[in-house]
Short mmCIF file of C-alpha atoms in Angstrom, two decimals:
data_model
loop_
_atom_site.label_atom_id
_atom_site.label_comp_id
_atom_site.label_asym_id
_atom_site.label_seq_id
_atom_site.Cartn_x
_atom_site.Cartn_y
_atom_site.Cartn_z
CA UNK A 14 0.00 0.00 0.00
CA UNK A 15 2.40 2.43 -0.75
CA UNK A 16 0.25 4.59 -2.20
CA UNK A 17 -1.24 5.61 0.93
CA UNK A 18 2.16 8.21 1.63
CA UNK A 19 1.61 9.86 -1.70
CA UNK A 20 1.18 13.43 -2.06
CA UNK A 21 -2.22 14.44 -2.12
CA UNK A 22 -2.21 14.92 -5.98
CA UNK A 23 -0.49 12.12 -6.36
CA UNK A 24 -2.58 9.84 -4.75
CA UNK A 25 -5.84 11.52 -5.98
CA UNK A 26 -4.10 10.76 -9.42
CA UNK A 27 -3.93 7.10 -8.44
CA UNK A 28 -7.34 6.86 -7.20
CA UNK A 29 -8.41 8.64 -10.55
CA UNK A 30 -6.75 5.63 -12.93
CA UNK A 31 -8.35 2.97 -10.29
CA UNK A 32 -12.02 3.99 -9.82
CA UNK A 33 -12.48 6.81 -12.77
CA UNK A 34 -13.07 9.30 -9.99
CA UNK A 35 -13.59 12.77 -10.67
CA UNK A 36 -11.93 15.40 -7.93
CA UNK A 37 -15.01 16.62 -6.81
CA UNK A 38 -16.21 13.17 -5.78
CA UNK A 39 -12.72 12.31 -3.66
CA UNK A 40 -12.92 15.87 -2.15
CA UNK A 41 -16.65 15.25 -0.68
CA UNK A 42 -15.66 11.17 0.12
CA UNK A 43 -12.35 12.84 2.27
CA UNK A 44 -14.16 16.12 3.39
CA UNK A 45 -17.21 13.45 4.79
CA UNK A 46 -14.46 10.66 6.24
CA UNK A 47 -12.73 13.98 8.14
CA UNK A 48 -16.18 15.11 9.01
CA UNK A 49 -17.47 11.65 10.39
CA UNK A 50 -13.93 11.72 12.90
CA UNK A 51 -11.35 9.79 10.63
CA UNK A 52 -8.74 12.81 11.14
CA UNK A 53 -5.43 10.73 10.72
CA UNK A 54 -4.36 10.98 6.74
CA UNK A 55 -3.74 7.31 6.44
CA UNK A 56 -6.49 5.68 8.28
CA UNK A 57 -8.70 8.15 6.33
CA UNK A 58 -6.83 6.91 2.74
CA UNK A 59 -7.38 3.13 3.74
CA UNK A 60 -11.32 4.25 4.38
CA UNK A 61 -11.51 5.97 1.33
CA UNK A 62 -10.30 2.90 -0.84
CA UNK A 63 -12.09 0.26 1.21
CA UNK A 64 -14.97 2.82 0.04
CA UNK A 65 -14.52 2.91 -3.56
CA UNK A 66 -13.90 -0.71 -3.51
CA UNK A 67 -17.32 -1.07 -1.87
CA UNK A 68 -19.26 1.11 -4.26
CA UNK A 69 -17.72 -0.33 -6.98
CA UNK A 70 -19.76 -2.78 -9.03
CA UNK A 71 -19.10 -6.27 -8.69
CA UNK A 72 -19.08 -7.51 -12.15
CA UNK A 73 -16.43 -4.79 -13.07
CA UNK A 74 -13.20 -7.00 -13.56
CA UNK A 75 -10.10 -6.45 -11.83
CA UNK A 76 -7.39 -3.65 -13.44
CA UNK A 77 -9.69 -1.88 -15.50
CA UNK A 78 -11.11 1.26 -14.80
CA UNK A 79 -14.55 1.15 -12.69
CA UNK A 80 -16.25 4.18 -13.34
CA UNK A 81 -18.27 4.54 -10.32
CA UNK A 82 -21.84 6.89 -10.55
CA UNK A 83 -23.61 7.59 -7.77
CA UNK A 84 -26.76 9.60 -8.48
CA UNK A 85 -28.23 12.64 -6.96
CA UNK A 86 -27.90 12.38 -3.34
CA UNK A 87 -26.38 8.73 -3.71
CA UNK A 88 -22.79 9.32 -2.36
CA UNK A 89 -24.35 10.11 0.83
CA UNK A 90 -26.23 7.68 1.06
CA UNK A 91 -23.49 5.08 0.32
CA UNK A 92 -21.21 6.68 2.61
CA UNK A 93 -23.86 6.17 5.44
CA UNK A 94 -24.31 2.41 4.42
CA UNK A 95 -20.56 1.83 4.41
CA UNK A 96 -19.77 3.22 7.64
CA UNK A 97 -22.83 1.14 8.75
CA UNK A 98 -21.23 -1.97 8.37
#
């Protein structure tokens, strides 16, 4: 996981060529993670990708891009059913 100690760019840039995330949807996923008490960078990074890996759908195969759409309202809601688990 080396990834997690990238540079913020860096590791949004990562993110970007993993999940086809757009900057606006990492900034509201980290902005709600901080919000919701994960402060620490890295534990907040490893909550972030266990995240996207959640949303992401299943039948996408591994090492491609998995563009991941969440709807009006829907990354909210996701975010509430992840950290409900």
């Amino acid at each position: 996981m080396k990834h997690l100690n990238l540079p913020d760019r860096m590791f949004f840039h990562w993110c970007q060529q993993q999940y086809a995330l757009n900057r606006g949807v990492y900034n509201t996923i980290d902005n709600w993670l901080h919000e919701y008490g994960i402060v620490d960078i890295q534990y907040r990074r490893i909550n972030l990708l266990a995240f996207l890996e959640y949303a992401s759908a299943p039948e996408q195969t591994s090492g491609q891009s998995r563009a991941i759409k969440f709807g009006k309202g829907g990354l909210t809601t996701k975010l509430q059913e992840f950290m409900a688990m």
